[in-house]
Amino acid sequence: MSMQTDPLEEMGRELGEALTETPEYEAFEEAKAAVESDDEVQAKISEFESLREEFMFARQTGNATQEGLQKVQSAQEELHSMPAMAEYLEAQEELQTRLEAVNEAISEPLAVDFGGEAGGCCHD
């Protein structure tokens, strides 16, 4: 017995496949691969993650300092200024913008305020 696919789920899969063929997605994948294969960027990511984890632990234990925060921010700025990482972040932002536009196009015909309309139990 074969399982019948829901038409909306099938449309969702088709949309997902179509999105992988957009210039924004292709640029994102290329930039991601460049970041993943760049040893210098990977080292800087590790350094940033380590500093961030140390700072978060210090914050949880009440030992966080402004100097610690500045070290994390500086490491992040250095990471983001690396050409491969800057290109990745730009491609990520462009892809996110494209996905938000698609989400708005899908949501527009629904016209449901889930917080106000669907919450019938919460009305006085």
Coordinates of C-alpha atoms in Angstrom, one line a residue:
M1 CA 0.0 0.0 0.0
S2 CA 1.5 3.3 -1.0
M3 CA 1.2 6.4 1.1
Q4 CA -0.7 9.3 -0.6
T5 CA 1.2 12.6 -0.4
D6 CA -0.7 15.6 0.7
P7 CA -1.0 18.1 -2.1
L8 CA 0.2 21.0 0.1
E9 CA 3.2 19.0 1.3
E10 CA 4.1 18.3 -2.3
M11 CA 3.8 22.0 -3.2
G12 CA 6.0 22.7 -0.2
R13 CA 8.7 20.3 -1.6
E14 CA 8.4 21.9 -5.0
L15 CA 8.8 25.3 -3.5
G16 CA 11.9 24.1 -1.5
E17 CA 13.4 22.7 -4.7
A18 CA 12.7 25.9 -6.6
L19 CA 14.4 27.9 -3.8
T20 CA 17.6 25.9 -4.2
E21 CA 17.7 27.1 -7.8
T22 CA 17.6 30.8 -7.0
P23 CA 20.7 32.9 -7.4
E24 CA 20.5 33.8 -3.7
Y25 CA 20.7 30.2 -2.6
E26 CA 23.4 29.3 -5.1
A27 CA 25.5 32.3 -3.9
F28 CA 24.9 31.3 -0.3
E29 CA 26.0 27.7 -0.9
E30 CA 29.2 28.9 -2.7
A31 CA 30.0 31.3 0.1
K32 CA 29.4 28.7 2.7
A33 CA 31.7 26.2 0.9
A34 CA 34.4 28.9 0.7
V35 CA 34.2 29.6 4.5
E36 CA 34.2 25.9 5.3
S37 CA 37.3 25.3 3.1
D38 CA 39.3 28.4 4.4
D39 CA 41.6 27.3 7.2
E40 CA 42.2 30.8 8.3
V41 CA 38.5 31.6 8.6
Q42 CA 37.9 28.3 10.4
A43 CA 40.7 29.2 12.9
K44 CA 39.2 32.6 13.5
I45 CA 35.7 31.0 14.0
S46 CA 37.2 28.6 16.6
E47 CA 38.9 31.5 18.4
F48 CA 35.7 33.6 18.4
E49 CA 33.6 30.6 19.7
S50 CA 36.1 29.9 22.5
L51 CA 36.1 33.6 23.6
R52 CA 32.3 33.7 23.4
E53 CA 32.0 30.5 25.5
E54 CA 34.4 31.8 28.1
F55 CA 32.5 35.1 28.3
M56 CA 29.1 33.3 28.6
F57 CA 30.5 31.1 31.4
A58 CA 31.9 34.2 33.2
R59 CA 28.5 35.9 32.8
Q60 CA 26.7 32.9 34.3
T61 CA 29.1 32.8 37.3
G62 CA 28.9 36.6 37.8
N63 CA 32.5 37.1 36.7
A64 CA 32.0 38.8 33.3
T65 CA 33.9 41.9 32.7
Q66 CA 33.7 44.7 30.1
E67 CA 37.2 43.7 28.9
G68 CA 35.9 40.2 28.3
L69 CA 33.0 41.5 26.3
Q70 CA 35.3 43.7 24.3
K71 CA 37.5 40.7 23.5
V72 CA 34.5 38.8 22.1
Q73 CA 33.3 41.9 20.1
S74 CA 36.8 42.4 18.7
A75 CA 37.2 38.8 17.7
Q76 CA 33.7 38.9 16.0
E77 CA 34.7 42.1 14.1
E78 CA 37.9 40.5 12.9
L79 CA 36.0 37.4 11.8
H80 CA 33.4 39.4 10.0
S81 CA 36.0 41.5 8.2
M82 CA 37.7 38.5 6.6
P83 CA 36.7 38.5 2.9
A84 CA 35.3 35.0 2.8
M85 CA 33.3 35.5 5.9
A86 CA 32.0 38.9 4.8
E87 CA 30.8 37.4 1.5
Y88 CA 29.1 34.5 3.4
L89 CA 27.3 36.9 5.7
E90 CA 26.1 39.0 2.8
A91 CA 24.9 36.0 0.9
Q92 CA 23.2 34.7 4.0
E93 CA 21.4 38.1 4.4
E94 CA 20.3 38.1 0.8
L95 CA 18.9 34.6 1.1
Q96 CA 17.1 35.5 4.3
T97 CA 15.6 38.5 2.6
R98 CA 14.4 36.3 -0.3
L99 CA 12.9 33.7 2.1
E100 CA 11.1 36.4 4.1
A101 CA 9.5 37.7 0.8
V102 CA 8.4 34.1 0.0
N103 CA 7.0 33.7 3.5
E104 CA 5.1 37.0 3.2
A105 CA 3.6 35.9 -0.1
I106 CA 2.5 32.6 1.4
S107 CA 1.1 34.2 4.6
E108 CA -0.7 37.1 2.9
P109 CA -3.8 35.2 1.7
L110 CA -4.2 33.6 5.1
A111 CA -5.0 36.9 6.8
V112 CA -5.2 35.4 10.3
D113 CA -4.0 37.2 13.4
F114 CA -3.3 34.1 15.4
G115 CA -2.7 36.1 18.6
G116 CA -5.9 38.0 18.4
E117 CA -8.3 35.8 16.3
A118 CA -7.4 32.3 17.2
G119 CA -7.0 32.8 20.9
G120 CA -10.7 32.5 21.7
C121 CA -10.0 31.2 25.2
C122 CA -8.3 34.4 26.1
H123 CA -11.2 36.9 25.4
D124 CA -12.9 38.5 28.3

